[in-house]
Amino acid sequence: VQINNYRTFFNCKSVLNVNCDIPDASYFDGPFAGSRFSLINIGNGVTSIGEAVFRNCSSVVGITLPETIANIGISAFEGCSKLTNITCFAVVPPVIHESTFENKTYNYANLFIPENTKEVYQAATGWERFLLISDELPNGIQKVTNEKLSKIYDINGHELKTLQHGINIVDGRKVLISD
């Protein structure tokens, strides 16, 4: 599967969080560029994030990458100027480029990686630029799930028991679920 509708959610200002959770998917051609997401969760099964997919999403503060991620493209997260936390569950560092993230991210963002992988990340091209690397995941987080969300509604205001494909309202915030 490839998600490559050029700028599908370009400059989207109303969706605050995005979960990309399509198994064996690749995301290409900036479908989310310029959107106001604060959190990005790339679900397990996603293997590739292409060029400029989340470029200039200047409100993003946190990104979670799955253990299946193998490649992150040029400028994928460039312009995510508020990015402070990146959690990557991949034991093998994904292939990244010098410009996958902006310089500020390499210097100030926390990179959380699996236990006993710090030396591997510090030797990997692109990842070696991160100054704040920890191989202890924050607060003992092992997986990100939707089990503890309190109230979930569809776009029409009907209460849901679990997150559904499309736009959901979670605790008063719009959340886009792509699957």
PDB file of C-alpha atoms in Angstrom:
ATOM      1  CA  VAL A   1       0.000   0.000   0.000  1.00  0.00           C
ATOM      2  CA  GLN A   2       1.237   3.493  -0.804  1.00  0.00           C
ATOM      3  CA  ILE A   3      -0.351   6.660   0.528  1.00  0.00           C
ATOM      4  CA  ASN A   4       0.674   9.163  -2.127  1.00  0.00           C
ATOM      5  CA  ASN A   5      -2.162  11.559  -2.758  1.00  0.00           C
ATOM      6  CA  TYR A   6      -0.118  14.716  -3.059  1.00  0.00           C
ATOM      7  CA  ARG A   7      -0.974  17.054  -0.179  1.00  0.00           C
ATOM      8  CA  THR A   8      -4.182  15.233   0.777  1.00  0.00           C
ATOM      9  CA  PHE A   9      -4.238  16.930   4.188  1.00  0.00           C
ATOM     10  CA  PHE A  10      -2.005  19.881   3.229  1.00  0.00           C
ATOM     11  CA  ASN A  11      -2.277  22.702   5.782  1.00  0.00           C
ATOM     12  CA  CYS A  12      -5.032  20.849   7.661  1.00  0.00           C
ATOM     13  CA  LYS A  13      -5.683  23.003  10.722  1.00  0.00           C
ATOM     14  CA  SER A  14      -8.449  21.092  12.494  1.00  0.00           C
ATOM     15  CA  VAL A  15      -6.950  17.588  12.918  1.00  0.00           C
ATOM     16  CA  LEU A  16      -4.672  17.662  15.959  1.00  0.00           C
ATOM     17  CA  ASN A  17      -3.299  14.111  16.113  1.00  0.00           C
ATOM     18  CA  VAL A  18      -2.677  11.526  13.427  1.00  0.00           C
ATOM     19  CA  ASN A  19      -2.327   7.748  13.642  1.00  0.00           C
ATOM     20  CA  CYS A  20      -0.906   6.146  10.495  1.00  0.00           C
ATOM     21  CA  ASP A  21      -1.572   2.471  10.980  1.00  0.00           C
ATOM     22  CA  ILE A  22      -1.803   0.722   7.605  1.00  0.00           C
ATOM     23  CA  PRO A  23       0.250  -2.500   7.644  1.00  0.00           C
ATOM     24  CA  ASP A  24       2.987  -2.687   4.984  1.00  0.00           C
ATOM     25  CA  ALA A  25       2.295   0.909   4.001  1.00  0.00           C
ATOM     26  CA  SER A  26       4.543   3.585   2.622  1.00  0.00           C
ATOM     27  CA  TYR A  27       3.642   7.271   2.848  1.00  0.00           C
ATOM     28  CA  PHE A  28       4.856   9.537   0.006  1.00  0.00           C
ATOM     29  CA  ASP A  29       4.616  13.021  -1.505  1.00  0.00           C
ATOM     30  CA  GLY A  30       3.741  15.220   1.461  1.00  0.00           C
ATOM     31  CA  PRO A  31       0.107  14.250   2.168  1.00  0.00           C
ATOM     32  CA  PHE A  32       0.245  15.866   5.631  1.00  0.00           C
ATOM     33  CA  ALA A  33       2.613  18.795   4.900  1.00  0.00           C
ATOM     34  CA  GLY A  34       1.856  21.976   6.829  1.00  0.00           C
ATOM     35  CA  SER A  35      -0.819  20.433   9.057  1.00  0.00           C
ATOM     36  CA  ARG A  36      -1.202  21.353  12.741  1.00  0.00           C
ATOM     37  CA  PHE A  37      -0.756  17.919  14.284  1.00  0.00           C
ATOM     38  CA  SER A  38       0.695  17.892  17.777  1.00  0.00           C
ATOM     39  CA  LEU A  39       1.320  14.141  17.950  1.00  0.00           C
ATOM     40  CA  ILE A  40       2.140  11.669  15.182  1.00  0.00           C
ATOM     41  CA  ASN A  41       1.874   7.926  15.825  1.00  0.00           C
ATOM     42  CA  ILE A  42       3.112   5.724  13.004  1.00  0.00           C
ATOM     43  CA  GLY A  43       1.631   2.277  13.666  1.00  0.00           C
ATOM     44  CA  ASN A  44       3.357  -1.084  13.573  1.00  0.00           C
ATOM     45  CA  GLY A  45       3.479  -2.477  10.055  1.00  0.00           C
ATOM     46  CA  VAL A  46       4.412   0.814   8.405  1.00  0.00           C
ATOM     47  CA  THR A  47       7.780   0.335   6.713  1.00  0.00           C
ATOM     48  CA  SER A  48       8.522   3.632   4.973  1.00  0.00           C
ATOM     49  CA  ILE A  49       7.859   7.350   5.291  1.00  0.00           C
ATOM     50  CA  GLY A  50       8.702   9.215   2.080  1.00  0.00           C
ATOM     51  CA  GLU A  51       9.945  12.682   1.287  1.00  0.00           C
ATOM     52  CA  ALA A  52       8.342  15.690   2.996  1.00  0.00           C
ATOM     53  CA  VAL A  53       5.382  13.680   4.347  1.00  0.00           C
ATOM     54  CA  PHE A  54       5.098  15.768   7.533  1.00  0.00           C
ATOM     55  CA  ARG A  55       7.176  18.751   6.376  1.00  0.00           C
ATOM     56  CA  ASN A  56       6.329  22.043   8.083  1.00  0.00           C
ATOM     57  CA  CYS A  57       3.948  20.484  10.601  1.00  0.00           C
ATOM     58  CA  SER A  58       5.177  23.151  12.992  1.00  0.00           C
ATOM     59  CA  SER A  59       2.936  22.152  15.921  1.00  0.00           C
ATOM     60  CA  VAL A  60       4.266  18.590  16.235  1.00  0.00           C
ATOM     61  CA  VAL A  61       5.844  17.952  19.643  1.00  0.00           C
ATOM     62  CA  GLY A  62       6.044  14.155  19.561  1.00  0.00           C
ATOM     63  CA  ILE A  63       6.510  11.318  17.075  1.00  0.00           C
ATOM     64  CA  THR A  64       6.250   7.576  17.678  1.00  0.00           C
ATOM     65  CA  LEU A  65       7.838   5.272  15.099  1.00  0.00           C
ATOM     66  CA  PRO A  66       7.163   1.501  15.044  1.00  0.00           C
ATOM     67  CA  GLU A  67       9.596  -1.389  15.182  1.00  0.00           C
ATOM     68  CA  THR A  68       8.795  -2.089  11.498  1.00  0.00           C
ATOM     69  CA  ILE A  69       9.969   1.281  10.153  1.00  0.00           C
ATOM     70  CA  ALA A  70      12.940   0.812   7.802  1.00  0.00           C
ATOM     71  CA  ASN A  71      13.252   4.071   5.851  1.00  0.00           C
ATOM     72  CA  ILE A  72      12.407   7.739   6.480  1.00  0.00           C
ATOM     73  CA  GLY A  73      12.795  10.091   3.527  1.00  0.00           C
ATOM     74  CA  ILE A  74      14.432  13.422   2.911  1.00  0.00           C
ATOM     75  CA  SER A  75      12.694  16.310   4.714  1.00  0.00           C
ATOM     76  CA  ALA A  76      10.037  13.957   6.125  1.00  0.00           C
ATOM     77  CA  PHE A  77       9.966  15.926   9.397  1.00  0.00           C
ATOM     78  CA  GLU A  78      11.781  19.089   8.305  1.00  0.00           C
ATOM     79  CA  GLY A  79      10.089  22.213   9.636  1.00  0.00           C
ATOM     80  CA  CYS A  80       8.623  20.401  12.662  1.00  0.00           C
ATOM     81  CA  SER A  81      10.147  23.171  14.751  1.00  0.00           C
ATOM     82  CA  LYS A  82       8.491  22.267  18.089  1.00  0.00           C
ATOM     83  CA  LEU A  83       9.465  18.594  17.966  1.00  0.00           C
ATOM     84  CA  THR A  84      10.861  17.628  21.375  1.00  0.00           C
ATOM     85  CA  ASN A  85      10.333  13.851  21.655  1.00  0.00           C
ATOM     86  CA  ILE A  86      10.894  11.057  19.158  1.00  0.00           C
ATOM     87  CA  THR A  87      10.249   7.493  20.264  1.00  0.00           C
ATOM     88  CA  CYS A  88      11.490   4.848  17.835  1.00  0.00           C
ATOM     89  CA  PHE A  89      10.805   1.164  18.565  1.00  0.00           C
ATOM     90  CA  ALA A  90      13.010  -0.096  15.694  1.00  0.00           C
ATOM     91  CA  VAL A  91      15.959  -2.161  16.935  1.00  0.00           C
ATOM     92  CA  VAL A  92      17.736  -1.526  13.632  1.00  0.00           C
ATOM     93  CA  PRO A  93      17.935   2.225  12.989  1.00  0.00           C
ATOM     94  CA  PRO A  94      15.794   3.188   9.991  1.00  0.00           C
ATOM     95  CA  VAL A  95      17.643   4.693   7.037  1.00  0.00           C
ATOM     96  CA  ILE A  96      17.416   8.483   7.301  1.00  0.00           C
ATOM     97  CA  HIS A  97      19.054  11.416   5.560  1.00  0.00           C
ATOM     98  CA  GLU A  98      20.858  14.491   6.874  1.00  0.00           C
ATOM     99  CA  SER A  99      17.721  16.537   6.215  1.00  0.00           C
ATOM    100  CA  THR A 100      15.068  14.078   7.463  1.00  0.00           C
ATOM    101  CA  PHE A 101      14.777  16.311  10.541  1.00  0.00           C
ATOM    102  CA  GLU A 102      15.814  19.945  10.872  1.00  0.00           C
ATOM    103  CA  ASN A 103      19.025  20.914  12.677  1.00  0.00           C
ATOM    104  CA  LYS A 104      17.145  22.139  15.757  1.00  0.00           C
ATOM    105  CA  THR A 105      15.621  18.670  16.186  1.00  0.00           C
ATOM    106  CA  TYR A 106      18.995  16.946  16.064  1.00  0.00           C
ATOM    107  CA  ASN A 107      20.315  19.332  18.715  1.00  0.00           C
ATOM    108  CA  TYR A 108      17.388  19.583  21.150  1.00  0.00           C
ATOM    109  CA  ALA A 109      14.873  16.741  20.708  1.00  0.00           C
ATOM    110  CA  ASN A 110      14.940  13.664  22.929  1.00  0.00           C
ATOM    111  CA  LEU A 111      15.373  10.427  20.978  1.00  0.00           C
ATOM    112  CA  PHE A 112      14.056   7.386  22.858  1.00  0.00           C
ATOM    113  CA  ILE A 113      15.101   4.001  21.424  1.00  0.00           C
ATOM    114  CA  PRO A 114      14.953   0.339  22.509  1.00  0.00           C
ATOM    115  CA  GLU A 115      17.212  -0.886  25.287  1.00  0.00           C
ATOM    116  CA  ASN A 116      20.803  -1.742  24.306  1.00  0.00           C
ATOM    117  CA  THR A 117      20.614  -0.023  20.895  1.00  0.00           C
ATOM    118  CA  LYS A 118      22.277   3.309  21.723  1.00  0.00           C
ATOM    119  CA  GLU A 119      25.666   2.400  20.200  1.00  0.00           C
ATOM    120  CA  VAL A 120      23.994   1.182  16.996  1.00  0.00           C
ATOM    121  CA  TYR A 121      22.011   4.424  16.628  1.00  0.00           C
ATOM    122  CA  GLN A 122      25.056   6.559  17.425  1.00  0.00           C
ATOM    123  CA  ALA A 123      26.921   4.827  14.586  1.00  0.00           C
ATOM    124  CA  ALA A 124      24.063   5.039  12.053  1.00  0.00           C
ATOM    125  CA  THR A 125      24.050   7.731   9.365  1.00  0.00           C
ATOM    126  CA  GLY A 126      21.781  10.608  10.334  1.00  0.00           C
ATOM    127  CA  TRP A 127      20.957   9.229  13.792  1.00  0.00           C
ATOM    128  CA  GLU A 128      24.481  10.025  14.993  1.00  0.00           C
ATOM    129  CA  ARG A 129      23.537  13.727  14.765  1.00  0.00           C
ATOM    130  CA  PHE A 130      21.109  13.437  17.716  1.00  0.00           C
ATOM    131  CA  LEU A 131      22.661  14.818  20.889  1.00  0.00           C
ATOM    132  CA  LEU A 132      20.009  13.544  23.333  1.00  0.00           C
ATOM    133  CA  ILE A 133      19.689   9.764  22.864  1.00  0.00           C
ATOM    134  CA  SER A 134      18.268   7.467  25.536  1.00  0.00           C
ATOM    135  CA  ASP A 135      17.866   3.722  25.244  1.00  0.00           C
ATOM    136  CA  GLU A 136      15.311   3.789  28.033  1.00  0.00           C
ATOM    137  CA  LEU A 137      11.810   4.402  26.768  1.00  0.00           C
ATOM    138  CA  PRO A 138      10.021   7.169  28.727  1.00  0.00           C
ATOM    139  CA  ASN A 139       7.895   6.097  31.695  1.00  0.00           C
ATOM    140  CA  GLY A 140       8.278   2.435  30.801  1.00  0.00           C
ATOM    141  CA  ILE A 141       6.248   2.835  27.605  1.00  0.00           C
ATOM    142  CA  GLN A 142       6.454  -0.341  25.549  1.00  0.00           C
ATOM    143  CA  LYS A 143       3.659   0.109  23.034  1.00  0.00           C
ATOM    144  CA  VAL A 144       1.198   2.864  22.235  1.00  0.00           C
ATOM    145  CA  THR A 145      -2.406   1.658  22.125  1.00  0.00           C
ATOM    146  CA  ASN A 146      -5.851   3.213  22.246  1.00  0.00           C
ATOM    147  CA  GLU A 147      -7.015   1.187  25.269  1.00  0.00           C
ATOM    148  CA  LYS A 148      -7.200   4.075  27.739  1.00  0.00           C
ATOM    149  CA  LEU A 149      -8.938   6.757  25.703  1.00  0.00           C
ATOM    150  CA  SER A 150     -11.910   8.039  27.638  1.00  0.00           C
ATOM    151  CA  LYS A 151     -14.659   9.294  25.308  1.00  0.00           C
ATOM    152  CA  ILE A 152     -14.631   8.676  21.569  1.00  0.00           C
ATOM    153  CA  TYR A 153     -17.228  10.022  19.125  1.00  0.00           C
ATOM    154  CA  ASP A 154     -17.673   9.905  15.374  1.00  0.00           C
ATOM    155  CA  ILE A 155     -17.893  13.104  13.349  1.00  0.00           C
ATOM    156  CA  ASN A 156     -21.680  13.163  13.896  1.00  0.00           C
ATOM    157  CA  GLY A 157     -21.365  13.028  17.687  1.00  0.00           C
ATOM    158  CA  HIS A 158     -22.277   9.363  18.151  1.00  0.00           C
ATOM    159  CA  GLU A 159     -20.293   7.702  20.951  1.00  0.00           C
ATOM    160  CA  LEU A 160     -17.943   4.905  19.831  1.00  0.00           C
ATOM    161  CA  LYS A 161     -16.320   2.114  21.832  1.00  0.00           C
ATOM    162  CA  THR A 162     -13.069   2.142  19.814  1.00  0.00           C
ATOM    163  CA  LEU A 163     -11.328   4.388  17.319  1.00  0.00           C
ATOM    164  CA  GLN A 164     -12.710   4.036  13.795  1.00  0.00           C
ATOM    165  CA  HIS A 165     -11.261   4.769  10.360  1.00  0.00           C
ATOM    166  CA  GLY A 166     -11.628   8.460   9.501  1.00  0.00           C
ATOM    167  CA  ILE A 167     -12.128  11.402  11.826  1.00  0.00           C
ATOM    168  CA  ASN A 168     -12.881  10.655  15.480  1.00  0.00           C
ATOM    169  CA  ILE A 169     -13.492  13.084  18.333  1.00  0.00           C
ATOM    170  CA  VAL A 170     -11.402  12.014  21.350  1.00  0.00           C
ATOM    171  CA  ASP A 171     -11.757  14.029  24.537  1.00  0.00           C
ATOM    172  CA  GLY A 172     -12.983  16.974  22.474  1.00  0.00           C
ATOM    173  CA  ARG A 173     -10.146  16.792  19.908  1.00  0.00           C
ATOM    174  CA  LYS A 174     -10.316  15.652  16.296  1.00  0.00           C
ATOM    175  CA  VAL A 175      -8.122  12.614  15.570  1.00  0.00           C
ATOM    176  CA  LEU A 176      -7.586  11.195  12.070  1.00  0.00           C
ATOM    177  CA  ILE A 177      -7.248   7.406  11.864  1.00  0.00           C
ATOM    178  CA  SER A 178      -5.881   6.091   8.572  1.00  0.00           C
ATOM    179  CA  ASP A 179      -6.220   2.369   7.992  1.00  0.00           C
TER     180      ASP A 179
END
